[in-house]
Coordinates of C-alpha atoms and ligand atoms in Angstrom, one line a residue:
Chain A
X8 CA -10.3 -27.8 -17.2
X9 CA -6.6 -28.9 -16.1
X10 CA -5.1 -31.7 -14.6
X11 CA -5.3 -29.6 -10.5
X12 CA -9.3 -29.9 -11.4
X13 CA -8.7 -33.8 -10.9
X14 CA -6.5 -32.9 -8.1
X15 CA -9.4 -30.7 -6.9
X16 CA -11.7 -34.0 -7.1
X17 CA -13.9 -32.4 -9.7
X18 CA -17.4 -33.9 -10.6
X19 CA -17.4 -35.8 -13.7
X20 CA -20.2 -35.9 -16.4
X21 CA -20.6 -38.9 -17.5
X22 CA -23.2 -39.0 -20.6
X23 CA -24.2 -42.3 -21.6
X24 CA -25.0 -42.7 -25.5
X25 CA -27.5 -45.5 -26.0
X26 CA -28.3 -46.0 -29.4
X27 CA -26.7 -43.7 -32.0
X28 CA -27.7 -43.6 -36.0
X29 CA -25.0 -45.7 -37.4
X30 CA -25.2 -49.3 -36.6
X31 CA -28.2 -51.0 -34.7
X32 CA -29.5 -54.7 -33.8
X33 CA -27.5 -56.2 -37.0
X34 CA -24.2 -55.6 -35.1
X35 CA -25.8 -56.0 -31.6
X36 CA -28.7 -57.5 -30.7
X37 CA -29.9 -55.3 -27.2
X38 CA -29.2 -52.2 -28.9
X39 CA -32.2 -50.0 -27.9
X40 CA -34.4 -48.9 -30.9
X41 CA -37.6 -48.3 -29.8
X42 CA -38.7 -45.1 -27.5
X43 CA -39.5 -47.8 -25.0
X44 CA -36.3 -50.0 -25.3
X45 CA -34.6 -46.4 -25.4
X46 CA -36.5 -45.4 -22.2
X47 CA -35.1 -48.4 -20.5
X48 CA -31.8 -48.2 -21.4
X49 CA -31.7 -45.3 -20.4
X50 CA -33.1 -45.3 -16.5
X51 CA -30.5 -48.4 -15.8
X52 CA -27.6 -45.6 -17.1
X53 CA -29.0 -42.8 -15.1
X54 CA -28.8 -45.5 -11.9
X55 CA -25.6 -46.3 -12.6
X56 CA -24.4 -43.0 -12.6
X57 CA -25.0 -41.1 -16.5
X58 CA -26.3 -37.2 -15.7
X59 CA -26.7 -36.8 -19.3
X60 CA -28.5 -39.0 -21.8
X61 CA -27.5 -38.3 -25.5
X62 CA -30.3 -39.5 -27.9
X63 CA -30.9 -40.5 -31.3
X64 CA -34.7 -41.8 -32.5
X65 CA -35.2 -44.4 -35.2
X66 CA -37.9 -45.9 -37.2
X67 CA -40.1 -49.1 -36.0
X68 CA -37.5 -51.2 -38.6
X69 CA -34.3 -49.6 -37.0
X70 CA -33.6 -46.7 -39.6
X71 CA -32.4 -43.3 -38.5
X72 CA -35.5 -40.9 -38.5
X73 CA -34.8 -37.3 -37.6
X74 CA -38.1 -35.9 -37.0
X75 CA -39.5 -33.7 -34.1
X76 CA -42.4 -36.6 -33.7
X77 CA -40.0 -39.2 -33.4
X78 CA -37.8 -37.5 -31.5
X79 CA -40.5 -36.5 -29.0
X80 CA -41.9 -40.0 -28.2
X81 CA -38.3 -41.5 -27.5
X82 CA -38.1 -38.0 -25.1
X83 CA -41.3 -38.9 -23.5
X84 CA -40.5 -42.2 -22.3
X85 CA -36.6 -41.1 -21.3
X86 CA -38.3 -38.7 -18.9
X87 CA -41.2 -40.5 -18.0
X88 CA -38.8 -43.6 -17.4
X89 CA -35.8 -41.6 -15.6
X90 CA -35.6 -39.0 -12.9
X91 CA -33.6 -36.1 -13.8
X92 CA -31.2 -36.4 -16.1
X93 CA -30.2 -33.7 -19.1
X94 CA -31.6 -34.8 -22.3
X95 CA -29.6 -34.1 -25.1
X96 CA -30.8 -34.6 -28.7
X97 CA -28.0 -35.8 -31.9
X98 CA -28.4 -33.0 -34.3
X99 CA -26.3 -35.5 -36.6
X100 CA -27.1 -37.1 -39.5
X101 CA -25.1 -37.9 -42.6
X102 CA -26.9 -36.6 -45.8
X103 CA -30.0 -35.5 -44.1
X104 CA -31.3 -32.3 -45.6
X105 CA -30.4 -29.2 -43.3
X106 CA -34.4 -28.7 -42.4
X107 CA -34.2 -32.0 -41.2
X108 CA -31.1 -31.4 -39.1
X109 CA -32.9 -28.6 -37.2
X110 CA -36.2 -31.3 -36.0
X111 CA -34.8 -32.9 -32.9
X112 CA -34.6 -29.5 -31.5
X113 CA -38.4 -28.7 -31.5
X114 CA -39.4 -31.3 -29.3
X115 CA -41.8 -29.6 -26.8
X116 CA -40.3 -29.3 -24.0
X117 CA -36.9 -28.2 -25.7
X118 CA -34.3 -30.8 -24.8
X119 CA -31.6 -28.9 -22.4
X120 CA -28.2 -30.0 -24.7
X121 CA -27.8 -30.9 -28.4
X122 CA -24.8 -32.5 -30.0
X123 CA -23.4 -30.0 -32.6
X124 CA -20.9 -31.6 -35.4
X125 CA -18.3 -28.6 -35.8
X126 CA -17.5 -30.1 -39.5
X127 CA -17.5 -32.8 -42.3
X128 CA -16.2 -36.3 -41.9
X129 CA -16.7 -39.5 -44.2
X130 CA -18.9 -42.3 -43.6
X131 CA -18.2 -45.7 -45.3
X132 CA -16.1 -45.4 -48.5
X133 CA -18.3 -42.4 -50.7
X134 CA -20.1 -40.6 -47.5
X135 CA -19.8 -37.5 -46.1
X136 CA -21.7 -36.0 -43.5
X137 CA -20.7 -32.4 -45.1
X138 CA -22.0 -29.9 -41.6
X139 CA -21.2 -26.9 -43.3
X140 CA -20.2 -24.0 -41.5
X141 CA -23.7 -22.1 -42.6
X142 CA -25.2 -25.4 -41.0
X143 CA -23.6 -25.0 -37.7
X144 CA -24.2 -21.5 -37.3
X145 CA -28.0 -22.2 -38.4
X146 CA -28.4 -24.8 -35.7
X147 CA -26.7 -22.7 -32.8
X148 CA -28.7 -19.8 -33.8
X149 CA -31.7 -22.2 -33.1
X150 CA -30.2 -23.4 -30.2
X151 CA -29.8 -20.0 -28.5
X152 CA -33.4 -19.0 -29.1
X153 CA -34.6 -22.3 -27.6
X154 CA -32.3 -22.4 -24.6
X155 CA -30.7 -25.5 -25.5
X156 CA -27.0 -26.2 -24.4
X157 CA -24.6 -27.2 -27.9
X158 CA -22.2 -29.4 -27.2
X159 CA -19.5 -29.3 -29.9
X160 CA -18.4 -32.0 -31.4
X161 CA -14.9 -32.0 -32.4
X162 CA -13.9 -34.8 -34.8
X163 CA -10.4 -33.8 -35.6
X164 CA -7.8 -30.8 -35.1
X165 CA -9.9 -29.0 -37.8
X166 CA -12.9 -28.8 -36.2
X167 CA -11.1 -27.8 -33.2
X168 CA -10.1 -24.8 -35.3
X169 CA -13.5 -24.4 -36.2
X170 CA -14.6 -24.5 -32.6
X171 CA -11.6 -22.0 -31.3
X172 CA -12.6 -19.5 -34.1
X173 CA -15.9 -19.0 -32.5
X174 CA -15.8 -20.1 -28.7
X175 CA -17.3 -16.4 -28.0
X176 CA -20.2 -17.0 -29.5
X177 CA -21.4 -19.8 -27.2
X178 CA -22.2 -19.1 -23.6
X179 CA -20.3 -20.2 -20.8
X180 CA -18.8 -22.6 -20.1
X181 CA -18.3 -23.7 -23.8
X182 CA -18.5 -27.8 -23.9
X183 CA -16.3 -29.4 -25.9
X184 CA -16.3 -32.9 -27.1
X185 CA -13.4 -34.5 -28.3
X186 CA -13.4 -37.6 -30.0
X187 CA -11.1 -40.4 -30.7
X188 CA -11.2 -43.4 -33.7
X189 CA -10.7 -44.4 -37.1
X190 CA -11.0 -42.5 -40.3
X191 CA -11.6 -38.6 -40.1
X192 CA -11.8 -38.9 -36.4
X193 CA -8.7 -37.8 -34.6
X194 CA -5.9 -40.9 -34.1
X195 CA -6.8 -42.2 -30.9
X196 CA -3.7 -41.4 -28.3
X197 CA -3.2 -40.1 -25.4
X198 CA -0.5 -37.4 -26.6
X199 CA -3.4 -36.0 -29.3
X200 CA -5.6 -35.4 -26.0
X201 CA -3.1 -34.0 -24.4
X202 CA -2.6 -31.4 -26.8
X203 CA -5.9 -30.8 -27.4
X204 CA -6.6 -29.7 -23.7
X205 CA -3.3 -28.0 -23.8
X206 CA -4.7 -25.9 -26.6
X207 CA -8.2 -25.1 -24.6
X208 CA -8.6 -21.5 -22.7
X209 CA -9.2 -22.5 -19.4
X210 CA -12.9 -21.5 -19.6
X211 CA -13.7 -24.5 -21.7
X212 CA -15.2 -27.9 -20.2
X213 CA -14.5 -31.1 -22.2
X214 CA -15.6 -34.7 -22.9
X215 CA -14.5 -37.0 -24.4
X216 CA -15.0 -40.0 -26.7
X217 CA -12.8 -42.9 -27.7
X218 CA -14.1 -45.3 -30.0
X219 CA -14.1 -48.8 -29.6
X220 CA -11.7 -50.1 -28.1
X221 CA -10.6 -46.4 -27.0
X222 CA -13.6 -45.9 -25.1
X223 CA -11.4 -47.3 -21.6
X224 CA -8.4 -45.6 -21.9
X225 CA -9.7 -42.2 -23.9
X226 CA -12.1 -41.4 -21.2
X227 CA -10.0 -42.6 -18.3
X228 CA -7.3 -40.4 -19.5
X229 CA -10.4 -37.4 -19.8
X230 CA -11.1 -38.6 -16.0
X231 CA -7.0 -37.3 -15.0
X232 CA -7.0 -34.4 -16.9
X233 CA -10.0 -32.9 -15.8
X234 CA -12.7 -33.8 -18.2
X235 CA -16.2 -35.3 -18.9
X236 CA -16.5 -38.7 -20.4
X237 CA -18.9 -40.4 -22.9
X238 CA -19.6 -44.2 -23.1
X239 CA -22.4 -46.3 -24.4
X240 CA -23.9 -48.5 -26.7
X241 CA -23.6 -45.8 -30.2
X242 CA -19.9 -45.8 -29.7
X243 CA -18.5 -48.9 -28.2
X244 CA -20.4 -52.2 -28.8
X245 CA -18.0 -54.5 -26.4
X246 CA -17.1 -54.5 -22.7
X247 CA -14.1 -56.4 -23.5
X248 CA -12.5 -58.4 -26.4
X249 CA -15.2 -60.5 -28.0
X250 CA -17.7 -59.8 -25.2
X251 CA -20.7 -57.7 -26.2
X252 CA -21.3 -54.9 -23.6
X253 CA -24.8 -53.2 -21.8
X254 CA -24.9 -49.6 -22.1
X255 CA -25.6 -49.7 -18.2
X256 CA -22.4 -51.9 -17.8
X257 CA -20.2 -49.3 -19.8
X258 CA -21.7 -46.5 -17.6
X259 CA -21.0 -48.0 -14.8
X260 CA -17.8 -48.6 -15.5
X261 CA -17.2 -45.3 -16.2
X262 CA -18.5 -44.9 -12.9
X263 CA -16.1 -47.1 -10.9
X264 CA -13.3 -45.8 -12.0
X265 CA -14.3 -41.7 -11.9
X266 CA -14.8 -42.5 -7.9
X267 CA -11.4 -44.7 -8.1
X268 CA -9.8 -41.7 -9.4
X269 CA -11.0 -39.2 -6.9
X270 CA -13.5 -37.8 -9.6
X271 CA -17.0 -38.0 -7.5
X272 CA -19.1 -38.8 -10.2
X273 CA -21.6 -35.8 -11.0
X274 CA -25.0 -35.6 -10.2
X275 CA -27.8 -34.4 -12.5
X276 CA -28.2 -31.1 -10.5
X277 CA -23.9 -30.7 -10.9
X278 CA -23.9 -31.2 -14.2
X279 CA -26.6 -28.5 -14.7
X280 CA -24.4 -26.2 -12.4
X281 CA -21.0 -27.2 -13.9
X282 CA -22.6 -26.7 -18.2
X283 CA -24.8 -23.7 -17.1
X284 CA -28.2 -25.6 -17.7
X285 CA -31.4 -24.0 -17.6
X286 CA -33.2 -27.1 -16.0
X287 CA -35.2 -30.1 -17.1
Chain B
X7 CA -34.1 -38.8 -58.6
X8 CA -32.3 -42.1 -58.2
X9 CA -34.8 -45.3 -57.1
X10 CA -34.2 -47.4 -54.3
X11 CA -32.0 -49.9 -54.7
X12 CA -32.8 -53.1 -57.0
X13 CA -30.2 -55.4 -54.2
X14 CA -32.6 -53.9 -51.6
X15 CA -35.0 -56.3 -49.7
X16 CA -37.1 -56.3 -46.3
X17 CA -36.1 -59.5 -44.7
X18 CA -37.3 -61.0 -41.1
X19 CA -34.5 -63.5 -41.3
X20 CA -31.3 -63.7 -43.0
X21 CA -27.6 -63.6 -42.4
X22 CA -28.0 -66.1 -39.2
X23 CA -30.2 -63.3 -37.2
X24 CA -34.0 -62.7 -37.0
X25 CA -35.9 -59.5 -36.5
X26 CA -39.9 -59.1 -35.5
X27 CA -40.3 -56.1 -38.3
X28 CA -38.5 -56.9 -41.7
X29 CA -35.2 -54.8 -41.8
X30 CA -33.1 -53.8 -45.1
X31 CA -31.3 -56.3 -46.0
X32 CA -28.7 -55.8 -49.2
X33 CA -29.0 -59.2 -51.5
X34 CA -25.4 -58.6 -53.0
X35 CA -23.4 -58.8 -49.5
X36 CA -26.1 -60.7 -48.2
X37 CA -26.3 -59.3 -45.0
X38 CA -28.6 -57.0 -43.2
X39 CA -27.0 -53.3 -43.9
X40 CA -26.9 -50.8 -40.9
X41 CA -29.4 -48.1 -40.4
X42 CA -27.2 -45.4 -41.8
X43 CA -26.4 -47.2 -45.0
X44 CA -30.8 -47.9 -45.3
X45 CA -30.4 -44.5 -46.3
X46 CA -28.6 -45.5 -49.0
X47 CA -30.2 -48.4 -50.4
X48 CA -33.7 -46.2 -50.2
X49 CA -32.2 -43.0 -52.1
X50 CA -33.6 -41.1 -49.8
X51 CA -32.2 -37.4 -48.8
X52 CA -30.4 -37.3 -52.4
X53 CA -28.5 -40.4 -52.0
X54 CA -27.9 -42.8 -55.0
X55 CA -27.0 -46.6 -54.7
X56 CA -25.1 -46.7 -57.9
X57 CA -22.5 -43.9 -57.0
X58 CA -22.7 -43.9 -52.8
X59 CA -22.4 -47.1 -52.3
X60 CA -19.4 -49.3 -52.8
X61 CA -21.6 -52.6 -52.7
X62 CA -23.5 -51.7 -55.5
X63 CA -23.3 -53.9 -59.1
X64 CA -25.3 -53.2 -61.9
X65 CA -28.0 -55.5 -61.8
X66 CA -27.5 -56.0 -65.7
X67 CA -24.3 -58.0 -64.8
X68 CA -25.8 -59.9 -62.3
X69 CA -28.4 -61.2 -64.8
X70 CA -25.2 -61.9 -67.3
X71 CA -23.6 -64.3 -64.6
X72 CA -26.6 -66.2 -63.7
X73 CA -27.8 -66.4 -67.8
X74 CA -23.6 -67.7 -68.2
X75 CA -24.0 -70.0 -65.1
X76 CA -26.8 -71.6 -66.8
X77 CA -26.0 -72.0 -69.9
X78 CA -23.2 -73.9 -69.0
X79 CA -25.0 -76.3 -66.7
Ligands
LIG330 S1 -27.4 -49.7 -51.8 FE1 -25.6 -51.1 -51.5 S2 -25.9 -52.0 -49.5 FE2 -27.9 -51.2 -50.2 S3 -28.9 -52.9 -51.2 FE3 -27.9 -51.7 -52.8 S4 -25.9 -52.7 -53.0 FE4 -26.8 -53.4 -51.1

């Protein structure tokens, strides 16, 4: 992944994140909750140009919930609502029990991808969501047997150590997340992505995340330099100052200005080429 | 085993928003809390209002004011 890959005119991934576990319809009203509010969300992103859906379940009242049965009802309606795009389940979840970490991975089918956090970071002011390295290795061994596609999620420079310390466990190509924000996420910059991909082996895709605000100019920046880009609703609540965004309308955003860039945006059947999926 | 939070209620309306099934809803910031920190005010997974969230007051003190306030009217 290198800057002559946007020369080449790569395909870019975009995934679009719809709902997330942290905030929900307190801070924004159309957040998608439900499996069918989910399901809907989720066919306007894939028609405006996400290949990869990254989902989270919650409760009827909005609260996280982290089991298989949940799990498998909001992947029932993305797939009966969408027409081929990757499913990829959160394998997040600050203080859950480790059992519980492992559910959204035994939905039946498997999903193809699963987010995998590559270390701790704090939540509020007395949170940690502690992914211990016996964590990680538990859910990638789980992963493997099922088929399922990690993606690691890289927080800050240490996890990127933790991710560089055991790329040659994971099969090619090894997918990287890299994400940009506040508090124990990496300072949001351009330089700090540049290093970042400067530190890859070329055998490595990326994506990346900017929080906020970040969310234009992290992933346009991921866009020249030859990566993947994640937008949505779980990371970014506003289109621009003040004005509360769709999770379609940030996707196709991201859309816009991937083809602006030369980047064709990729397809569903790319995307499984480019990550080395197994197939929906 | 810590208890779910005495500030804690299920609230259709509040804070200037409404919801169709009651959400958590913390009665010292008086606001509805986010789904993450539900996790919180429920003590579930281990979690402990008192010491993991920075909200929390004992509800001893919260008695004191009101029984001050009062007598004072
Ligand atoms: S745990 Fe904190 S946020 Fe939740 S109800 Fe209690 S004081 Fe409010």
């Amino acid at each position: 992944m290198t800057y002559d890959d946007y020369l080449d005119g790569k395909p870019a991934i975009i995934t679009a994140a719809l709902t997330g576990g942290v905030h929900g319809k307190e801070a924004h009203p159309d957040l998608p909750e439900t499996p069918e509010e989910i399901a809907s969300a989720a066919a306007a992103c894939e028609a405006a140009g996400a290949s990869v859906l990254h989902l989270h379940a919650r409760r009827d009242n909005g609260e996280r919930a982290f089991s298989a049965e949940r799990f498998q009802e909001v992947a029932d309606a993305v797939r009966e609502a969408t027409d081929d795009a990757v499913l990829q389940h959160s394998t997040g979840g600050t203080a859950a029990p480790d059992a519980l970490r492992h559910e959204p991975l035994r939905t039946d089918p498997a999903p193809e991808m699963a987010s995998l956090d590559m270390g701790p970071l704090n939540r509020y002011d007395r949170l940690t969501s502690e992914n211990t390295r016996e964590l990680v290795a538990s859910l990638h061994a789980e992963m493997r047997e099922r088929g399922i596609k990690p993606e690691l999620e890289v927080f800050n420079d240490g996890h990127l150590n933790e991710s560089l310390a055991v790329l040659d466990e994971f099969e090619d190509p090894p997918y990287l997340n890299f994400l940009f924000g506040g508090g124990t996420t990496s300072p949001p910059h351009p330089r700090n992505l540049l290093n970042r991909v400067e530190a890859l082996p070329e055998s490595v895709e990326f994506n990346v995340i900017g929080f906020g605000p970040h969310q234009l100019p992290m992933t346009t920046q991921s866009l020249l330099l030859g990566g993947h880009v994640r937008v949505g609703l779980e990371d970014n609540r506003y289109y621009e100052r003040g004005e509360l965004a769709t999770n379609e309308q940030l996707v196709a955003r991201a859309a816009r200005i991937s083809e602006e860039l030369g980047r064709p945006v990729a397809t569903p059947a790319e995307t499984r080429e480019l990550l080395g999926l197994r197939g929906r | 085993m810590a208890e779910t939070c005495p500030h804690l209620a299920y609230r259709e309306e509040g804070d200037g928003k409404s919801f169709e099934t009651a959400r958590a809803f913390c009665t010292v910031t008086g606001s509805f809390v986010q789904p993450m920190r539900a996790d919180v005010c429920n003590a579930r997974y281990g979690l402990d209002p008192a010491t993991d969230c920075e909200f929390y007051v004992e509800p001893e003190s919260i008695e004191d004011e009101s029984d001050a306030t009062d007598a004072d009217r």
